Amino acid sequence: MPTPTDEQVQATDTFRTGRHLVLQAGAGTGKTTTLAMLAASTKRRGRYIAFNKDIAHDAATRFPRTVMCKTAHATAYAALGHRYADRLNGPRQPAWRTGQALGINQPIRIGDDEISHKTLSHTVLRTVTRFCYSADRVLARHHVPHLRRLASPAEHAQLADVALPFATKAWADLQNPAHGAVRFEHDHYLKMWALTEPKIEADFLFLDEAQDTNPVLEQVFNAQRDHAQLVMVGDSAQAIYGWRGAGDVMTDFDATALTLTRSFRFGPLLAEQANRWLELAEAPIRLTGSESIPTEVGDIANPDAVLCRTNIGAMAEVMRLLSEGHRVALARGGHTLAALALAARDLKEGRRTSHPELVLFASWGDVQDYAMYDPAGGDLQPFVDLVDTHGSDAILAAVDELTDEDHADVTVSTAHKAKGREWPTVRIGEDFPPPKDTDQLDAKGHLIPEPVNDTDARLAYVAVTRARQRLDLGGLSWIDTLPVARSGQVVVAQ
């Protein structure tokens, strides 16, 4: 173990008292090392709940054997989810086809609007998804998503009256381990496990990446309070998964609140950059860089990594770098993308595909509609955008030229996929747009931009804090001239 900082000593001392603890840990502040210190300070048996498999595997090599390291889904799968193994990873199909199996065969009319059977099917499946993310025990009206055309409470109530019975039928369908009409997902068995009110046998629990915790997992974690010491750790400013039901549960957690603010990843200049975004995100911490690490901020001709906002931006960056003769790696590889690109080419040329993700679609147009309008197809939208922007053949050609990260000149990644990682030098991709201008003018007659979106500020914070030695702001350079409101005045950020 390295020599602990004062903040780490305080965290260890607090942990030894047995009190529940919430630990705000900024980027590069030694979060996992600190948890390992806590675990090593006691002979009690613990459980570490990780955000993904890679984090769980890494923690298992660093924690004492008295601590079991698993993801929440792996814990739920071992307890209950394994019963549904035959239904997991089934072929995709459009929501309207699932809706037909549930009995949704005709449109409904609410006010002046006709809601098609396709839209109703989408709504029903989104209702089930929202229920699975929630801490609720039964499906209810508030799980039914709002449709833009049905703005009034009365119209939404009518929609809920129709959608809820079908959602209840869909949830009942999912209870069958052998077969069913609704595609079974990992979040389904996680919810089923949570509804059993499980008791996790441990003396203490570590919940990592707590800022990205769904209410369903938050409920399970908090329910262990009476028999286990709870330690919640994360970084509220890295809460970037709100689109899938996650929420920052750290700020309201009833526990002793401590912080880790000294970053061991980078020096003071980069800490200043991080703090600009932390201020914009109204985060509860500010970082201090390590004086022994001379991190610089400036242009980089040949970065170790390029971090983009979107998958489209990442693929465009890959193609540009390849055209310049660089050896390029794409974070998490390009094999999945290549297989999907082949399937897309088949569909665009009028042939059916055997790809398990797209086997039930008759045409590329059907895939486009599914990705754009179906709640279950949202994860396909970036790929559809890639195909429509560049074409299948161009994607396949680029993927063929990719290399693994160990032998690449540069790794390209989205900021989301880069979370938890770091590189010596990082350049920010060009697909981070500045805020739009309002129609208001400052004292010099310049248009005042809109406030930076909270989600965008958090993602930018994640991106800039991946560098250890040098950061090229690239597509985020606009922050250098961004007006910031202070004390009723508008000034230029320094």
Coordinates of C-alpha atoms in Angstrom, one line a residue:
M1 CA 0.0 0.0 0.0
P2 CA 1.2 3.5 -0.8
T3 CA 1.6 6.1 2.0
P4 CA -2.0 7.3 2.6
T5 CA -3.0 11.0 2.3
D6 CA -4.7 12.8 5.1
E7 CA -8.0 12.2 3.3
Q8 CA -7.4 8.5 3.0
V9 CA -6.4 8.3 6.7
Q10 CA -9.6 10.0 7.7
A11 CA -11.6 7.7 5.5
T12 CA -9.9 4.6 7.0
D13 CA -10.5 5.9 10.6
T14 CA -14.1 6.6 9.9
F15 CA -14.6 3.2 8.3
R16 CA -13.1 1.5 11.4
T17 CA -15.8 3.1 13.6
G18 CA -18.5 1.2 11.7
R19 CA -20.3 4.3 10.6
H20 CA -21.9 4.4 7.1
L21 CA -19.8 6.4 4.7
V22 CA -20.2 8.3 1.5
L23 CA -17.0 9.1 -0.3
Q24 CA -16.8 11.7 -3.1
A25 CA -13.8 10.7 -5.0
G26 CA -12.7 13.0 -7.9
A27 CA -10.9 11.8 -11.1
G28 CA -7.6 10.1 -10.3
T29 CA -7.8 10.5 -6.6
G30 CA -7.1 6.8 -5.7
K31 CA -10.6 5.6 -5.2
T32 CA -9.9 1.9 -5.6
T33 CA -6.7 2.2 -3.6
T34 CA -8.6 3.9 -0.8
L35 CA -11.2 1.1 -0.8
A36 CA -8.5 -1.5 -0.7
M37 CA -7.0 0.4 2.3
L38 CA -10.4 0.2 4.0
A39 CA -10.8 -3.5 3.3
A40 CA -7.3 -4.2 4.5
S41 CA -7.9 -2.4 7.8
T42 CA -10.4 -5.0 9.0
K43 CA -10.8 -8.8 9.2
R44 CA -14.5 -8.5 8.6
R45 CA -16.0 -10.0 5.4
G46 CA -17.2 -7.6 2.7
R47 CA -18.8 -7.3 -0.7
Y48 CA -17.7 -4.9 -3.5
I49 CA -20.4 -4.1 -6.0
A50 CA -18.8 -2.8 -9.2
F51 CA -20.3 -0.9 -12.2
N52 CA -19.0 -3.3 -14.8
K53 CA -17.1 -6.6 -15.2
D54 CA -13.7 -5.0 -15.9
I55 CA -13.8 -2.9 -12.7
A56 CA -14.9 -6.0 -10.7
H57 CA -12.0 -8.1 -12.1
D58 CA -9.5 -5.4 -11.4
A59 CA -10.7 -4.9 -7.8
A60 CA -10.5 -8.7 -7.2
T61 CA -6.7 -8.5 -7.8
R62 CA -6.3 -5.6 -5.4
F63 CA -8.7 -6.4 -2.5
P64 CA -8.0 -9.0 0.2
R65 CA -9.7 -12.4 -0.2
T66 CA -12.2 -11.4 2.5
V67 CA -13.9 -9.2 -0.1
M68 CA -16.0 -10.6 -2.9
C69 CA -16.0 -8.5 -6.0
K70 CA -19.0 -8.7 -8.4
T71 CA -21.3 -6.5 -10.5
A72 CA -24.9 -6.0 -9.4
H73 CA -26.0 -8.0 -12.4
A74 CA -23.7 -10.8 -11.6
T75 CA -24.9 -10.9 -8.1
A76 CA -28.5 -11.0 -9.3
Y77 CA -27.7 -13.6 -11.9
A78 CA -26.2 -16.0 -9.4
A79 CA -29.2 -15.6 -7.1
L80 CA -32.0 -15.7 -9.6
G81 CA -31.1 -14.7 -13.2
H82 CA -29.5 -18.0 -14.1
R83 CA -33.0 -19.5 -14.3
Y84 CA -33.7 -17.3 -17.4
A85 CA -30.5 -18.2 -19.2
D86 CA -32.4 -19.7 -22.1
R87 CA -34.3 -16.4 -22.8
L88 CA -31.3 -14.1 -22.6
N89 CA -29.8 -12.7 -25.7
G90 CA -32.7 -13.7 -27.9
P91 CA -33.1 -12.2 -31.4
R92 CA -34.3 -8.6 -31.7
Q93 CA -37.6 -7.9 -33.1
P94 CA -39.6 -4.7 -33.7
A95 CA -41.8 -3.6 -30.8
W96 CA -44.9 -3.8 -32.9
R97 CA -44.4 -7.5 -33.3
T98 CA -44.0 -8.0 -29.6
G99 CA -47.1 -5.8 -29.2
Q100 CA -49.1 -8.1 -31.5
A101 CA -48.1 -11.0 -29.3
L102 CA -49.4 -9.1 -26.3
G103 CA -52.7 -8.3 -28.2
I104 CA -52.0 -4.8 -29.5
N105 CA -53.5 -4.9 -32.9
Q106 CA -55.2 -1.6 -33.5
P107 CA -54.7 2.1 -33.0
I108 CA -56.4 4.1 -30.2
R109 CA -57.7 7.6 -30.2
I110 CA -57.0 10.1 -27.4
G111 CA -58.4 13.5 -28.0
D112 CA -57.7 14.6 -31.5
D113 CA -54.7 12.2 -31.9
E114 CA -54.7 8.7 -33.2
I115 CA -52.0 6.6 -31.5
S116 CA -50.9 3.8 -33.8
H117 CA -50.5 0.2 -32.6
K118 CA -46.7 0.7 -33.2
T119 CA -46.5 3.7 -30.9
L120 CA -48.6 2.0 -28.3
S121 CA -46.3 -1.1 -28.5
H122 CA -43.2 1.2 -28.0
T123 CA -44.9 2.8 -25.1
V124 CA -45.8 -0.5 -23.4
L125 CA -42.2 -1.7 -23.6
R126 CA -40.8 1.6 -22.4
T127 CA -43.2 1.4 -19.4
V128 CA -41.7 -2.0 -18.4
T129 CA -38.1 -0.6 -18.8
R130 CA -38.9 2.4 -16.6
F131 CA -40.5 0.1 -14.0
C132 CA -37.3 -2.1 -14.0
Y133 CA -35.1 1.0 -13.3
S134 CA -37.4 2.2 -10.5
A135 CA -37.6 1.1 -6.9
D136 CA -41.3 0.5 -7.2
R137 CA -42.9 -2.9 -6.4
V138 CA -45.7 -2.7 -9.0
L139 CA -46.3 -1.1 -12.4
A140 CA -48.0 2.3 -12.1
R141 CA -49.1 5.3 -14.1
H142 CA -45.9 7.2 -13.6
H143 CA -44.0 4.5 -15.4
V144 CA -45.9 5.2 -18.6
P145 CA -43.7 7.6 -20.6
H146 CA -45.2 10.9 -21.7
L147 CA -45.8 11.4 -25.4
R148 CA -45.2 14.9 -26.8
R149 CA -48.6 15.1 -28.5
L150 CA -50.4 14.2 -25.3
A151 CA -49.4 17.1 -23.1
S152 CA -52.2 17.3 -20.6
P153 CA -52.5 15.1 -17.4
A154 CA -55.9 13.9 -18.6
E155 CA -54.5 12.7 -21.9
H156 CA -51.6 10.9 -20.2
A157 CA -54.1 9.3 -17.9
Q158 CA -56.0 7.9 -20.9
L159 CA -52.8 6.6 -22.4
A160 CA -51.9 5.0 -19.0
D161 CA -55.3 3.3 -18.8
V162 CA -54.6 1.6 -22.1
A163 CA -50.9 0.9 -21.8
L164 CA -50.8 -0.4 -18.2
P165 CA -52.8 -3.6 -18.8
F166 CA -50.5 -4.5 -21.7
A167 CA -47.4 -3.6 -19.6
T168 CA -48.6 -5.9 -16.8
K169 CA -49.1 -8.6 -19.4
A170 CA -45.6 -8.1 -20.7
W171 CA -44.1 -8.3 -17.2
A172 CA -46.1 -11.5 -16.6
D173 CA -44.7 -12.9 -19.9
L174 CA -41.1 -12.2 -18.6
Q175 CA -41.7 -14.4 -15.5
N176 CA -41.6 -17.5 -17.7
P177 CA -38.0 -18.9 -17.6
A178 CA -38.5 -21.1 -20.7
H179 CA -40.1 -18.9 -23.4
G180 CA -42.1 -15.8 -24.0
A181 CA -43.0 -13.1 -26.5
V182 CA -41.0 -10.2 -24.9
R183 CA -37.2 -10.1 -25.4
F184 CA -35.6 -10.9 -22.0
E185 CA -32.9 -8.4 -20.9
H186 CA -30.4 -8.4 -18.0
D187 CA -32.3 -5.5 -16.3
H188 CA -35.3 -7.8 -16.1
Y189 CA -33.8 -10.4 -13.8
L190 CA -32.1 -7.6 -11.8
K191 CA -35.5 -6.1 -11.1
M192 CA -36.9 -9.6 -10.2
W193 CA -34.1 -10.1 -7.8
A194 CA -34.7 -6.7 -6.2
L195 CA -38.3 -7.5 -5.7
T196 CA -37.4 -10.6 -3.5
E197 CA -35.9 -8.1 -1.0
P198 CA -32.6 -9.9 -0.9
K199 CA -30.3 -9.9 2.0
I200 CA -26.6 -9.6 1.0
E201 CA -24.6 -11.6 3.5
A202 CA -21.6 -9.4 4.4
D203 CA -20.3 -7.3 7.2
F204 CA -19.8 -4.3 5.0
L205 CA -20.7 -3.3 1.4
F206 CA -18.8 -1.1 -1.0
L207 CA -20.9 0.4 -3.8
D208 CA -18.6 1.8 -6.5
E209 CA -19.5 4.3 -9.2
A210 CA -22.5 5.2 -7.0
Q211 CA -23.3 8.3 -9.0
D212 CA -24.5 6.0 -11.8
T213 CA -26.8 3.8 -9.6
N214 CA -30.3 3.1 -10.7
P215 CA -33.0 3.5 -8.1
V216 CA -33.6 -0.3 -8.1
L217 CA -30.0 -1.0 -7.0
E218 CA -30.0 2.0 -4.6
Q219 CA -33.0 0.4 -2.9
V220 CA -31.3 -3.0 -2.6
F221 CA -28.1 -1.4 -1.2
N222 CA -29.9 0.8 1.4
A223 CA -32.0 -2.2 2.5
Q224 CA -28.7 -3.8 3.9
R225 CA -28.3 -0.9 6.3
D226 CA -29.4 -2.7 9.5
H227 CA -27.0 -5.6 9.2
A228 CA -24.0 -4.3 7.2
Q229 CA -21.9 -1.2 7.1
L230 CA -22.5 0.7 3.9
V231 CA -19.8 2.6 2.0
M232 CA -20.9 4.5 -1.1
V233 CA -18.1 5.8 -3.3
G234 CA -18.1 7.7 -6.6
D235 CA -17.9 11.1 -8.2
S236 CA -21.1 13.1 -8.6
A237 CA -19.6 15.0 -11.5
Q238 CA -19.2 11.8 -13.5
A239 CA -22.9 11.0 -13.4
I240 CA -23.2 10.6 -17.2
Y241 CA -25.7 7.7 -17.5
G242 CA -28.9 9.5 -16.6
W243 CA -30.4 8.5 -20.0
R244 CA -30.7 4.9 -18.8
G245 CA -32.3 5.6 -15.5
A246 CA -29.3 6.2 -13.4
G247 CA -29.2 9.0 -10.9
D248 CA -26.7 10.6 -8.5
V249 CA -27.8 9.0 -5.2
M250 CA -24.7 10.1 -3.3
T251 CA -25.8 13.6 -2.3
D252 CA -28.8 12.3 -0.4
F253 CA -27.2 9.3 1.2
D254 CA -27.6 9.2 5.0
A255 CA -23.9 8.7 6.0
T256 CA -20.7 10.5 7.1
A257 CA -19.6 12.5 4.0
L258 CA -15.9 12.6 3.2
T259 CA -13.9 13.6 0.0
L260 CA -10.9 12.5 -2.0
T261 CA -9.7 15.6 -3.9
R262 CA -6.0 15.1 -4.5
S263 CA -5.5 13.6 -8.0
F264 CA -2.6 11.2 -8.5
R265 CA -3.2 11.2 -12.2
F266 CA -2.2 14.7 -13.2
G267 CA -0.7 18.0 -12.1
P268 CA -2.1 21.4 -11.1
L269 CA -2.6 22.8 -14.6
L270 CA -5.0 20.0 -15.6
A271 CA -6.7 20.1 -12.2
E272 CA -7.5 23.8 -13.1
Q273 CA -9.1 22.6 -16.3
A274 CA -11.1 20.0 -14.5
N275 CA -12.3 22.5 -11.9
R276 CA -13.7 24.7 -14.7
W277 CA -16.1 21.9 -15.7
L278 CA -16.8 21.0 -12.1
E279 CA -17.9 24.6 -11.5
L280 CA -20.2 24.5 -14.5
A281 CA -21.6 21.2 -13.4
E282 CA -22.1 22.6 -9.8
A283 CA -20.3 19.6 -8.4
P284 CA -19.6 19.3 -4.7
I285 CA -15.8 19.0 -5.0
R286 CA -12.8 20.7 -6.6
L287 CA -9.5 18.9 -7.4
T288 CA -5.9 19.5 -6.5
G289 CA -3.2 18.2 -8.8
S290 CA 0.0 16.5 -7.7
E291 CA 2.9 18.9 -7.8
S292 CA 5.2 16.1 -8.8
I293 CA 3.3 15.5 -12.0
P294 CA 4.1 18.2 -14.6
T295 CA 0.9 17.9 -16.7
E296 CA 0.7 20.4 -19.5
V297 CA -2.2 21.8 -21.5
G298 CA -1.6 22.6 -25.2
D299 CA -1.6 21.3 -28.8
I300 CA -0.6 17.7 -29.4
A301 CA 0.5 16.5 -32.8
N302 CA 0.4 12.8 -32.1
P303 CA -1.8 12.0 -29.0
D304 CA -2.1 8.6 -27.4
A305 CA -5.8 8.9 -27.3
V306 CA -8.5 11.0 -29.0
L307 CA -11.8 11.2 -27.1
C308 CA -15.0 12.0 -28.9
R309 CA -18.5 12.8 -27.8
T310 CA -20.3 10.4 -30.1
N311 CA -19.8 7.1 -31.9
I312 CA -20.2 8.9 -35.2
G313 CA -17.4 11.4 -34.2
A314 CA -15.2 8.5 -33.1
M315 CA -15.6 6.6 -36.4
A316 CA -15.0 9.8 -38.4
E317 CA -11.8 10.3 -36.3
V318 CA -10.8 6.7 -37.0
M319 CA -11.2 7.3 -40.8
R320 CA -9.2 10.5 -40.7
L321 CA -6.3 9.1 -38.7
L322 CA -6.2 6.0 -41.0
S323 CA -6.1 8.2 -44.1
E324 CA -3.0 9.9 -42.5
G325 CA -1.2 6.6 -42.1
H326 CA -1.6 6.1 -38.4
R327 CA -2.0 2.8 -36.7
V328 CA -5.4 3.2 -35.0
A329 CA -7.2 1.3 -32.3
L330 CA -10.9 1.8 -31.5
A331 CA -11.8 1.3 -27.8
R332 CA -13.5 -2.1 -27.3
G333 CA -12.5 -3.1 -30.8
G334 CA -14.2 -3.1 -34.1
H335 CA -15.3 -6.7 -34.5
T336 CA -18.9 -6.1 -33.4
L337 CA -19.1 -3.0 -35.6
A338 CA -17.9 -5.1 -38.6
A339 CA -20.4 -7.8 -38.1
L340 CA -23.2 -5.3 -37.9
A341 CA -21.9 -3.4 -41.0
L342 CA -22.0 -6.7 -43.0
A343 CA -25.6 -7.3 -41.8
A344 CA -26.5 -3.7 -42.7
R345 CA -25.0 -4.1 -46.2
D346 CA -27.1 -7.2 -46.7
L347 CA -30.3 -5.5 -45.6
K348 CA -29.6 -2.4 -47.8
E349 CA -29.1 -4.7 -50.8
G350 CA -32.4 -6.5 -50.2
R351 CA -31.0 -9.6 -48.6
R352 CA -32.0 -11.0 -45.2
T353 CA -29.2 -11.3 -42.6
S354 CA -28.4 -14.1 -40.2
H355 CA -26.9 -11.7 -37.6
P356 CA -28.7 -12.4 -34.3
E357 CA -29.3 -8.7 -33.6
L358 CA -30.9 -8.0 -37.0
V359 CA -32.2 -11.4 -38.1
L360 CA -35.9 -10.4 -37.8
F361 CA -35.7 -7.2 -39.9
A362 CA -36.8 -7.4 -43.5
S363 CA -35.0 -4.2 -44.7
W364 CA -32.6 -1.4 -43.6
G365 CA -35.6 0.9 -43.4
D366 CA -37.1 -1.3 -40.7
V367 CA -33.9 -1.1 -38.8
Q368 CA -33.9 2.7 -39.1
D369 CA -37.4 3.0 -37.8
Y370 CA -36.6 0.5 -34.9
A371 CA -33.5 2.5 -33.8
M372 CA -35.3 5.9 -34.0
Y373 CA -38.7 5.1 -32.5
D374 CA -38.4 1.9 -30.5
P375 CA -37.3 2.1 -26.9
A376 CA -35.5 -1.2 -27.1
G377 CA -33.6 0.0 -30.2
G378 CA -31.9 3.1 -28.8
D379 CA -28.5 1.4 -28.5
L380 CA -28.5 0.7 -32.2
Q381 CA -29.0 4.4 -33.2
P382 CA -25.3 5.3 -33.2
F383 CA -24.6 2.4 -35.5
V384 CA -27.5 3.4 -37.8
D385 CA -26.1 6.9 -37.9
L386 CA -22.6 5.6 -38.8
V387 CA -24.0 3.5 -41.7
D388 CA -26.2 6.3 -43.0
T389 CA -23.3 8.8 -42.8
H390 CA -20.4 6.8 -44.1
G391 CA -21.8 3.6 -45.7
S392 CA -21.2 0.0 -44.8
D393 CA -18.3 -0.5 -47.1
A394 CA -16.4 2.5 -45.7
I395 CA -16.9 1.2 -42.1
L396 CA -15.8 -2.3 -43.1
A397 CA -12.7 -0.9 -44.8
A398 CA -11.8 1.2 -41.7
V399 CA -12.4 -1.7 -39.3
D400 CA -10.1 -4.0 -41.3
E401 CA -7.3 -1.4 -40.8
L402 CA -7.7 -1.2 -37.1
T403 CA -5.1 -2.6 -34.8
D404 CA -5.1 -3.6 -31.1
E405 CA -4.3 -0.9 -28.5
D406 CA -0.9 -2.5 -27.6
H407 CA 0.4 -1.9 -31.1
A408 CA -1.5 1.3 -32.1
D409 CA -0.2 4.8 -32.5
V410 CA -3.4 6.2 -31.1
T411 CA -6.6 4.9 -29.5
V412 CA -9.9 6.5 -30.4
S413 CA -12.8 6.3 -27.9
T414 CA -16.0 8.0 -26.9
A415 CA -15.8 9.9 -23.6
H416 CA -18.4 7.4 -22.2
K417 CA -16.2 4.4 -23.0
A418 CA -13.1 6.2 -21.7
K419 CA -14.6 6.5 -18.3
G420 CA -12.3 4.8 -15.8
R421 CA -9.3 4.9 -18.2
E422 CA -6.3 7.2 -18.6
W423 CA -3.5 7.9 -21.2
P424 CA -0.3 9.9 -21.1
T425 CA -1.5 12.4 -23.8
V426 CA -5.1 13.1 -24.8
R427 CA -6.7 15.2 -27.5
I428 CA -10.4 16.1 -27.3
G429 CA -12.3 15.3 -30.5
E430 CA -14.1 18.0 -32.5
D431 CA -17.7 16.9 -31.9
F432 CA -18.2 18.7 -28.6
P433 CA -20.3 21.7 -29.7
P434 CA -20.2 25.0 -27.8
P435 CA -23.5 26.2 -26.3
K436 CA -25.8 28.1 -28.7
D437 CA -26.2 31.9 -28.5
T438 CA -29.2 33.5 -26.9
D439 CA -30.7 36.7 -28.2
Q440 CA -29.3 38.6 -25.2
L441 CA -26.3 40.9 -25.4
D442 CA -23.5 41.6 -23.0
A443 CA -22.1 45.0 -22.1
K444 CA -19.9 45.0 -25.3
G445 CA -22.8 44.1 -27.5
H446 CA -21.8 40.4 -28.0
L447 CA -24.4 37.6 -27.9
I448 CA -24.6 35.8 -24.6
P449 CA -24.5 32.0 -25.1
E450 CA -26.9 29.6 -23.3
P451 CA -25.6 28.1 -20.0
V452 CA -23.5 24.9 -20.6
N453 CA -25.8 21.9 -20.3
D454 CA -25.1 20.0 -17.0
T455 CA -24.8 16.7 -18.9
D456 CA -22.3 18.2 -21.3
A457 CA -20.3 19.7 -18.5
R458 CA -20.0 16.3 -16.8
L459 CA -19.0 14.5 -20.0
A460 CA -16.4 17.2 -20.7
Y461 CA -15.0 16.7 -17.1
V462 CA -14.7 13.0 -17.7
A463 CA -12.9 13.6 -21.0
V464 CA -10.4 16.2 -19.9
T465 CA -9.4 14.1 -16.8
R466 CA -8.2 11.1 -18.8
A467 CA -4.8 12.7 -19.5
R468 CA -1.7 12.2 -17.3
Q469 CA 1.0 14.3 -19.0
R470 CA -0.6 16.6 -21.6
L471 CA -4.1 17.6 -22.7
D472 CA -5.1 19.1 -26.0
L473 CA -8.5 20.8 -25.4
G474 CA -9.3 20.4 -29.1
G475 CA -13.1 20.5 -29.5
L476 CA -13.5 21.9 -26.0
S477 CA -11.3 24.9 -26.6
W478 CA -14.3 27.1 -26.7
I479 CA -14.4 27.2 -22.9
D480 CA -11.4 29.6 -23.1
T481 CA -13.8 32.3 -24.4
L482 CA -17.0 31.2 -22.7
P483 CA -18.7 34.0 -20.8
V484 CA -19.4 33.1 -17.2
A485 CA -22.0 34.8 -15.0
R486 CA -20.5 36.0 -11.7
S487 CA -22.2 38.4 -9.3
G488 CA -24.6 39.5 -11.9
Q489 CA -21.9 40.4 -14.4
V490 CA -20.7 38.5 -17.5
V491 CA -17.0 38.0 -17.8
V492 CA -14.8 35.9 -20.0
A493 CA -13.5 32.7 -18.4
Q494 CA -9.7 32.7 -17.8

